[in-house]
Amino acid sequence: MNGKTVYIVEDEQDISGLVALHLRKSGFIAIEFQSSQNFFNFLKNQIPDLVILDLMLPDADGLEICKYLKASPDYQSIPVIILTARSDESDKILGLELGADDYVTKPFSPRELVARVKSVLRRHSVEHTIVSIGGILVVDTQKYEIHVKNKKIHLTTTEFNILKILLSKKGWVFSREKILELLWHGEKAVIDRTIDVHIKKLREKLGEADKFIKNVRGIGYKIEE
Ligand code: CA
């Protein structure tokens, strides 16, 4: 669970500070946003693993933000936990209808919220172990199995892990440095070209499904339908 990024969108700094503190204690990277504008500016550059969203913000309605995220192809897979005041029973229902993954009623215990974050992420990772791309490429990231047009393909661990990294954020461009860092956690000094070699082999094995792996010139690689 360590190293997962959680965005906290909450204008009340006492609350967001306390939540951030407890998340960090549990090994999360917590980033606080006091306004929806800052949040959206940041979101464009980095997609978090989860968003904690207060419904009452000075510059936006949290429900609208939730609705927007859950309707956007880029953001809909980010789990959202909404924070709501006790009286807002209808907000809670509406939030869940709009696709929020859970809600916590104020006042709440930060520990309970952290427990909810963990539970939502656990549920989310189980639901998302099987990924289908373009209807022909199916990847089971838990069983380390991959099928192209129902035919099982054998990949090396490194090839599979590269595919898994690319799949973790579809449409997202990963630089060679980033892929190396995620593969070996900066432990191995491997030159950039190694990634190109692995990806070349990976593409050959994928056959027809190789079209989903795209080389973004001068930057890196991404997976896209
Ligand atoms: Ca608020």
PDB file of C-alpha atoms and ligand atoms in Angstrom:
ATOM      1  CA  MET A   1       0.000   0.000   0.000  1.00  0.00           C
ATOM      2  CA  ASN A   2       2.999   2.279   0.524  1.00  0.00           C
ATOM      3  CA  GLY A   3       3.759   5.015  -1.944  1.00  0.00           C
ATOM      4  CA  LYS A   4       0.192   5.454  -3.222  1.00  0.00           C
ATOM      5  CA  THR A   5      -0.825   9.009  -3.883  1.00  0.00           C
ATOM      6  CA  VAL A   6      -3.986  10.473  -2.378  1.00  0.00           C
ATOM      7  CA  TYR A   7      -5.293  13.915  -3.263  1.00  0.00           C
ATOM      8  CA  ILE A   8      -7.280  15.668  -0.565  1.00  0.00           C
ATOM      9  CA  VAL A   9      -9.616  18.351  -1.882  1.00  0.00           C
ATOM     10  CA  GLU A  10     -10.814  20.206   1.193  1.00  0.00           C
ATOM     11  CA  ASP A  11     -10.805  23.925   1.964  1.00  0.00           C
ATOM     12  CA  GLU A  12     -10.803  23.428   5.732  1.00  0.00           C
ATOM     13  CA  GLN A  13      -7.097  23.196   6.404  1.00  0.00           C
ATOM     14  CA  ASP A  14      -7.476  21.739   9.892  1.00  0.00           C
ATOM     15  CA  ILE A  15      -9.306  18.781   8.444  1.00  0.00           C
ATOM     16  CA  SER A  16      -7.131  18.273   5.376  1.00  0.00           C
ATOM     17  CA  GLY A  17      -3.954  18.650   7.444  1.00  0.00           C
ATOM     18  CA  LEU A  18      -5.090  16.019   9.907  1.00  0.00           C
ATOM     19  CA  VAL A  19      -6.133  13.611   7.156  1.00  0.00           C
ATOM     20  CA  ALA A  20      -2.829  14.172   5.329  1.00  0.00           C
ATOM     21  CA  LEU A  21      -0.886  13.505   8.518  1.00  0.00           C
ATOM     22  CA  HIS A  22      -2.643  10.203   9.146  1.00  0.00           C
ATOM     23  CA  LEU A  23      -2.281   9.114   5.524  1.00  0.00           C
ATOM     24  CA  ARG A  24       1.442   9.877   5.570  1.00  0.00           C
ATOM     25  CA  LYS A  25       1.830   7.854   8.759  1.00  0.00           C
ATOM     26  CA  SER A  26       0.386   4.932   6.822  1.00  0.00           C
ATOM     27  CA  GLY A  27       2.888   5.399   4.017  1.00  0.00           C
ATOM     28  CA  PHE A  28       0.746   7.333   1.563  1.00  0.00           C
ATOM     29  CA  ILE A  29       1.788  10.396  -0.358  1.00  0.00           C
ATOM     30  CA  ALA A  30      -0.875  12.952   0.541  1.00  0.00           C
ATOM     31  CA  ILE A  31      -1.303  16.161  -1.431  1.00  0.00           C
ATOM     32  CA  GLU A  32      -3.719  18.810  -0.221  1.00  0.00           C
ATOM     33  CA  PHE A  33      -5.780  21.162  -2.368  1.00  0.00           C
ATOM     34  CA  GLN A  34      -7.793  24.010  -0.959  1.00  0.00           C
ATOM     35  CA  SER A  35      -9.660  24.703  -4.177  1.00  0.00           C
ATOM     36  CA  SER A  36     -10.978  22.737  -7.110  1.00  0.00           C
ATOM     37  CA  GLN A  37      -8.968  24.896  -9.475  1.00  0.00           C
ATOM     38  CA  ASN A  38      -5.635  23.873  -7.960  1.00  0.00           C
ATOM     39  CA  PHE A  39      -6.803  20.293  -7.912  1.00  0.00           C
ATOM     40  CA  PHE A  40      -7.689  20.274 -11.611  1.00  0.00           C
ATOM     41  CA  ASN A  41      -4.460  22.017 -12.570  1.00  0.00           C
ATOM     42  CA  PHE A  42      -2.496  19.347 -10.762  1.00  0.00           C
ATOM     43  CA  LEU A  43      -4.639  16.471 -11.976  1.00  0.00           C
ATOM     44  CA  LYS A  44      -3.689  17.219 -15.569  1.00  0.00           C
ATOM     45  CA  ASN A  45      -0.077  16.385 -14.731  1.00  0.00           C
ATOM     46  CA  GLN A  46      -0.409  13.564 -12.269  1.00  0.00           C
ATOM     47  CA  ILE A  47      -3.205  11.104 -11.713  1.00  0.00           C
ATOM     48  CA  PRO A  48      -3.498  10.020  -8.077  1.00  0.00           C
ATOM     49  CA  ASP A  49      -4.454   6.575  -6.809  1.00  0.00           C
ATOM     50  CA  LEU A  50      -7.418   8.015  -4.928  1.00  0.00           C
ATOM     51  CA  VAL A  51      -9.200  11.320  -4.300  1.00  0.00           C
ATOM     52  CA  ILE A  52     -10.775  12.424  -1.029  1.00  0.00           C
ATOM     53  CA  LEU A  53     -13.304  15.041  -1.990  1.00  0.00           C
ATOM     54  CA  ASP A  54     -15.126  17.466   0.267  1.00  0.00           C
ATOM     55  CA  LEU A  55     -18.552  18.337  -1.091  1.00  0.00           C
ATOM     56  CA  MET A  56     -18.568  21.910   0.225  1.00  0.00           C
ATOM     57  CA  LEU A  57     -15.813  23.872  -1.486  1.00  0.00           C
ATOM     58  CA  PRO A  58     -15.644  27.631  -1.895  1.00  0.00           C
ATOM     59  CA  ASP A  59     -15.209  27.600  -5.663  1.00  0.00           C
ATOM     60  CA  ALA A  60     -17.116  24.487  -6.686  1.00  0.00           C
ATOM     61  CA  ASP A  61     -19.720  21.933  -5.779  1.00  0.00           C
ATOM     62  CA  GLY A  62     -17.985  18.688  -4.832  1.00  0.00           C
ATOM     63  CA  LEU A  63     -20.812  16.692  -6.398  1.00  0.00           C
ATOM     64  CA  GLU A  64     -20.167  18.388  -9.734  1.00  0.00           C
ATOM     65  CA  ILE A  65     -16.476  17.528  -9.446  1.00  0.00           C
ATOM     66  CA  CYS A  66     -17.339  13.910  -8.674  1.00  0.00           C
ATOM     67  CA  LYS A  67     -19.740  13.777 -11.604  1.00  0.00           C
ATOM     68  CA  TYR A  68     -17.124  15.250 -13.916  1.00  0.00           C
ATOM     69  CA  LEU A  69     -14.402  12.808 -12.794  1.00  0.00           C
ATOM     70  CA  LYS A  70     -16.639   9.769 -13.143  1.00  0.00           C
ATOM     71  CA  ALA A  71     -17.768  10.833 -16.625  1.00  0.00           C
ATOM     72  CA  SER A  72     -14.248  11.496 -17.902  1.00  0.00           C
ATOM     73  CA  PRO A  73     -12.429   8.624 -19.663  1.00  0.00           C
ATOM     74  CA  ASP A  74      -9.120   9.865 -18.249  1.00  0.00           C
ATOM     75  CA  TYR A  75     -10.247  10.112 -14.657  1.00  0.00           C
ATOM     76  CA  GLN A  76     -13.174   7.753 -14.165  1.00  0.00           C
ATOM     77  CA  SER A  77     -11.052   4.922 -12.814  1.00  0.00           C
ATOM     78  CA  ILE A  78      -9.719   7.046  -9.934  1.00  0.00           C
ATOM     79  CA  PRO A  79     -11.522   5.984  -6.750  1.00  0.00           C
ATOM     80  CA  VAL A  80     -13.281   8.860  -4.960  1.00  0.00           C
ATOM     81  CA  ILE A  81     -14.232   9.081  -1.290  1.00  0.00           C
ATOM     82  CA  ILE A  82     -16.528  11.992  -0.522  1.00  0.00           C
ATOM     83  CA  LEU A  83     -16.618  13.935   2.714  1.00  0.00           C
ATOM     84  CA  THR A  84     -20.032  15.160   3.677  1.00  0.00           C
ATOM     85  CA  ALA A  85     -21.663  16.961   6.603  1.00  0.00           C
ATOM     86  CA  ARG A  86     -24.018  14.817   8.676  1.00  0.00           C
ATOM     87  CA  SER A  87     -27.125  16.685   7.605  1.00  0.00           C
ATOM     88  CA  ASP A  88     -26.491  16.123   3.914  1.00  0.00           C
ATOM     89  CA  GLU A  89     -28.148  12.730   3.577  1.00  0.00           C
ATOM     90  CA  SER A  90     -29.207  13.489   0.015  1.00  0.00           C
ATOM     91  CA  ASP A  91     -25.655  14.530  -0.934  1.00  0.00           C
ATOM     92  CA  LYS A  92     -24.408  11.191   0.261  1.00  0.00           C
ATOM     93  CA  ILE A  93     -26.896   9.275  -1.875  1.00  0.00           C
ATOM     94  CA  LEU A  94     -26.321  11.519  -4.853  1.00  0.00           C
ATOM     95  CA  GLY A  95     -22.557  11.186  -4.455  1.00  0.00           C
ATOM     96  CA  LEU A  96     -22.766   7.407  -4.580  1.00  0.00           C
ATOM     97  CA  GLU A  97     -25.121   7.599  -7.536  1.00  0.00           C
ATOM     98  CA  LEU A  98     -22.601   9.801  -9.304  1.00  0.00           C
ATOM     99  CA  GLY A  99     -20.019   7.080  -8.868  1.00  0.00           C
ATOM    100  CA  ALA A 100     -18.237   7.958  -5.625  1.00  0.00           C
ATOM    101  CA  ASP A 101     -16.674   4.801  -4.188  1.00  0.00           C
ATOM    102  CA  ASP A 102     -17.391   5.591  -0.560  1.00  0.00           C
ATOM    103  CA  TYR A 103     -18.324   8.467   1.738  1.00  0.00           C
ATOM    104  CA  VAL A 104     -17.378   9.598   5.213  1.00  0.00           C
ATOM    105  CA  THR A 105     -19.589  11.804   7.337  1.00  0.00           C
ATOM    106  CA  LYS A 106     -18.175  14.771   9.228  1.00  0.00           C
ATOM    107  CA  PRO A 107     -17.051  14.809  11.955  1.00  0.00           C
ATOM    108  CA  PHE A 108     -15.015  11.669  11.356  1.00  0.00           C
ATOM    109  CA  SER A 109     -12.001   9.959  12.809  1.00  0.00           C
ATOM    110  CA  PRO A 110      -8.953  10.306  10.543  1.00  0.00           C
ATOM    111  CA  ARG A 111      -8.063   6.727  11.377  1.00  0.00           C
ATOM    112  CA  GLU A 112     -11.393   5.522  10.098  1.00  0.00           C
ATOM    113  CA  LEU A 113     -10.924   7.523   6.928  1.00  0.00           C
ATOM    114  CA  VAL A 114      -7.494   5.961   6.367  1.00  0.00           C
ATOM    115  CA  ALA A 115      -9.075   2.529   6.866  1.00  0.00           C
ATOM    116  CA  ARG A 116     -11.699   3.424   4.254  1.00  0.00           C
ATOM    117  CA  VAL A 117      -8.999   4.592   1.848  1.00  0.00           C
ATOM    118  CA  LYS A 118      -7.210   1.263   2.207  1.00  0.00           C
ATOM    119  CA  SER A 119     -10.398  -0.705   1.780  1.00  0.00           C
ATOM    120  CA  VAL A 120     -11.465   1.223  -1.329  1.00  0.00           C
ATOM    121  CA  LEU A 121      -8.014   0.759  -2.856  1.00  0.00           C
ATOM    122  CA  ARG A 122      -8.067  -2.958  -2.080  1.00  0.00           C
ATOM    123  CA  ARG A 123     -11.477  -3.371  -3.678  1.00  0.00           C
ATOM    124  CA  HIS A 124     -10.401  -1.273  -6.618  1.00  0.00           C
ATOM    125  CA  SER A 125      -7.257  -3.300  -7.274  1.00  0.00           C
ATOM    126  CA  VAL A 126      -9.201  -6.577  -7.225  1.00  0.00           C
ATOM    127  CA  GLU A 127     -11.767  -5.193  -9.657  1.00  0.00           C
ATOM    128  CA  HIS A 128      -9.050  -3.963 -11.936  1.00  0.00           C
ATOM    129  CA  THR A 129      -6.828  -6.989 -12.219  1.00  0.00           C
ATOM    130  CA  ILE A 130      -8.242  -7.960 -15.585  1.00  0.00           C
ATOM    131  CA  VAL A 131      -7.749  -5.338 -18.225  1.00  0.00           C
ATOM    132  CA  SER A 132      -9.055  -5.577 -21.746  1.00  0.00           C
ATOM    133  CA  ILE A 133      -7.623  -3.412 -24.496  1.00  0.00           C
ATOM    134  CA  GLY A 134      -9.372  -2.943 -27.790  1.00  0.00           C
ATOM    135  CA  GLY A 135     -11.253  -6.204 -27.347  1.00  0.00           C
ATOM    136  CA  ILE A 136      -8.285  -8.374 -28.396  1.00  0.00           C
ATOM    137  CA  LEU A 137      -5.708  -7.918 -25.648  1.00  0.00           C
ATOM    138  CA  VAL A 138      -6.650  -9.228 -22.204  1.00  0.00           C
ATOM    139  CA  VAL A 139      -4.223  -8.909 -19.308  1.00  0.00           C
ATOM    140  CA  ASP A 140      -4.669 -10.426 -15.871  1.00  0.00           C
ATOM    141  CA  THR A 141      -2.223  -8.452 -13.769  1.00  0.00           C
ATOM    142  CA  GLN A 142      -2.684 -10.696 -10.749  1.00  0.00           C
ATOM    143  CA  LYS A 143      -2.191 -14.050 -12.439  1.00  0.00           C
ATOM    144  CA  TYR A 144       0.451 -12.623 -14.787  1.00  0.00           C
ATOM    145  CA  GLU A 145      -1.463 -13.971 -17.758  1.00  0.00           C
ATOM    146  CA  ILE A 146      -1.981 -12.390 -21.099  1.00  0.00           C
ATOM    147  CA  HIS A 147      -4.140 -13.355 -24.047  1.00  0.00           C
ATOM    148  CA  VAL A 148      -4.258 -11.904 -27.532  1.00  0.00           C
ATOM    149  CA  LYS A 149      -7.434 -12.934 -29.341  1.00  0.00           C
ATOM    150  CA  ASN A 150      -7.934 -15.683 -26.741  1.00  0.00           C
ATOM    151  CA  LYS A 151      -4.495 -17.100 -27.384  1.00  0.00           C
ATOM    152  CA  LYS A 152      -2.161 -17.246 -24.391  1.00  0.00           C
ATOM    153  CA  ILE A 153       1.094 -15.353 -24.830  1.00  0.00           C
ATOM    154  CA  HIS A 154       4.228 -16.025 -22.807  1.00  0.00           C
ATOM    155  CA  LEU A 155       6.128 -12.989 -21.608  1.00  0.00           C
ATOM    156  CA  THR A 156       9.209 -12.638 -19.470  1.00  0.00           C
ATOM    157  CA  THR A 157       8.672 -11.061 -16.054  1.00  0.00           C
ATOM    158  CA  THR A 158      10.293  -7.844 -17.216  1.00  0.00           C
ATOM    159  CA  GLU A 159       8.150  -7.680 -20.345  1.00  0.00           C
ATOM    160  CA  PHE A 160       5.045  -8.310 -18.280  1.00  0.00           C
ATOM    161  CA  ASN A 161       6.011  -5.681 -15.726  1.00  0.00           C
ATOM    162  CA  ILE A 162       6.590  -3.099 -18.443  1.00  0.00           C
ATOM    163  CA  LEU A 163       3.142  -3.881 -19.839  1.00  0.00           C
ATOM    164  CA  LYS A 164       1.681  -3.603 -16.348  1.00  0.00           C
ATOM    165  CA  ILE A 165       3.317  -0.209 -15.828  1.00  0.00           C
ATOM    166  CA  LEU A 166       1.919   1.093 -19.121  1.00  0.00           C
ATOM    167  CA  LEU A 167      -1.503  -0.320 -18.273  1.00  0.00           C
ATOM    168  CA  SER A 168      -1.537   1.295 -14.832  1.00  0.00           C
ATOM    169  CA  LYS A 169      -2.368   4.602 -16.525  1.00  0.00           C
ATOM    170  CA  LYS A 170      -3.808   4.108 -19.966  1.00  0.00           C
ATOM    171  CA  GLY A 171      -2.985   6.905 -22.383  1.00  0.00           C
ATOM    172  CA  TRP A 172      -0.300   8.174 -20.031  1.00  0.00           C
ATOM    173  CA  VAL A 173       3.201   8.592 -21.475  1.00  0.00           C
ATOM    174  CA  PHE A 174       5.900   6.948 -19.375  1.00  0.00           C
ATOM    175  CA  SER A 175       9.450   8.085 -19.994  1.00  0.00           C
ATOM    176  CA  ARG A 176      12.161   5.434 -20.237  1.00  0.00           C
ATOM    177  CA  GLU A 177      13.629   6.759 -16.979  1.00  0.00           C
ATOM    178  CA  LYS A 178      10.270   6.385 -15.245  1.00  0.00           C
ATOM    179  CA  ILE A 179       9.791   2.834 -16.517  1.00  0.00           C
ATOM    180  CA  LEU A 180      13.301   1.919 -15.345  1.00  0.00           C
ATOM    181  CA  GLU A 181      12.663   3.479 -11.968  1.00  0.00           C
ATOM    182  CA  LEU A 182       9.378   1.600 -11.531  1.00  0.00           C
ATOM    183  CA  LEU A 183      10.908  -1.680 -12.701  1.00  0.00           C
ATOM    184  CA  TRP A 184      13.985  -1.670 -10.543  1.00  0.00           C
ATOM    185  CA  HIS A 185      13.218   1.044  -7.999  1.00  0.00           C
ATOM    186  CA  GLY A 186      16.382   2.830  -9.047  1.00  0.00           C
ATOM    187  CA  GLU A 187      18.513  -0.052  -7.811  1.00  0.00           C
ATOM    188  CA  LYS A 188      19.916  -1.190 -11.096  1.00  0.00           C
ATOM    189  CA  ALA A 189      21.889   1.116 -13.294  1.00  0.00           C
ATOM    190  CA  VAL A 190      20.496   0.204 -16.683  1.00  0.00           C
ATOM    191  CA  ILE A 191      20.776   2.322 -19.742  1.00  0.00           C
ATOM    192  CA  ASP A 192      17.649   3.682 -21.392  1.00  0.00           C
ATOM    193  CA  ARG A 193      18.012   1.571 -24.486  1.00  0.00           C
ATOM    194  CA  THR A 194      17.302  -1.575 -22.451  1.00  0.00           C
ATOM    195  CA  ILE A 195      13.685  -0.500 -22.297  1.00  0.00           C
ATOM    196  CA  ASP A 196      13.560  -0.209 -26.080  1.00  0.00           C
ATOM    197  CA  VAL A 197      14.872  -3.762 -26.397  1.00  0.00           C
ATOM    198  CA  HIS A 198      12.283  -5.160 -23.980  1.00  0.00           C
ATOM    199  CA  ILE A 199       9.488  -3.242 -25.659  1.00  0.00           C
ATOM    200  CA  LYS A 200      10.564  -4.425 -29.079  1.00  0.00           C
ATOM    201  CA  LYS A 201      10.349  -8.048 -27.885  1.00  0.00           C
ATOM    202  CA  LEU A 202       7.083  -7.365 -26.102  1.00  0.00           C
ATOM    203  CA  ARG A 203       5.589  -5.937 -29.281  1.00  0.00           C
ATOM    204  CA  GLU A 204       6.735  -8.917 -31.338  1.00  0.00           C
ATOM    205  CA  LYS A 205       5.032 -11.273 -28.894  1.00  0.00           C
ATOM    206  CA  LEU A 206       1.846  -9.217 -28.866  1.00  0.00           C
ATOM    207  CA  GLY A 207       1.413  -9.674 -32.611  1.00  0.00           C
ATOM    208  CA  GLU A 208      -1.654  -7.794 -33.771  1.00  0.00           C
ATOM    209  CA  ALA A 209      -2.062  -6.172 -30.347  1.00  0.00           C
ATOM    210  CA  ASP A 210       1.316  -4.425 -30.703  1.00  0.00           C
ATOM    211  CA  LYS A 211      -0.498  -1.419 -32.141  1.00  0.00           C
ATOM    212  CA  PHE A 212      -1.710  -0.472 -28.670  1.00  0.00           C
ATOM    213  CA  ILE A 213       1.833   0.259 -27.487  1.00  0.00           C
ATOM    214  CA  LYS A 214       2.842   3.616 -28.856  1.00  0.00           C
ATOM    215  CA  ASN A 215       6.227   5.223 -28.950  1.00  0.00           C
ATOM    216  CA  VAL A 216       5.997   8.933 -28.229  1.00  0.00           C
ATOM    217  CA  ARG A 217       9.028  10.387 -29.904  1.00  0.00           C
ATOM    218  CA  GLY A 218      11.642  11.771 -27.573  1.00  0.00           C
ATOM    219  CA  ILE A 219       9.504  11.059 -24.520  1.00  0.00           C
ATOM    220  CA  GLY A 220       8.696   7.415 -23.969  1.00  0.00           C
ATOM    221  CA  TYR A 221       5.878   4.918 -24.309  1.00  0.00           C
ATOM    222  CA  LYS A 222       2.188   4.665 -23.701  1.00  0.00           C
ATOM    223  CA  ILE A 223      -0.615   2.203 -24.160  1.00  0.00           C
ATOM    224  CA  GLU A 224      -3.720   3.354 -25.959  1.00  0.00           C
ATOM    225  CA  GLU A 225      -6.738   1.767 -27.573  1.00  0.00           C
TER     226      GLU A 225
HETATM  227 CA    CA B   1     -15.501  22.475   3.017  1.00  0.00          CA
END
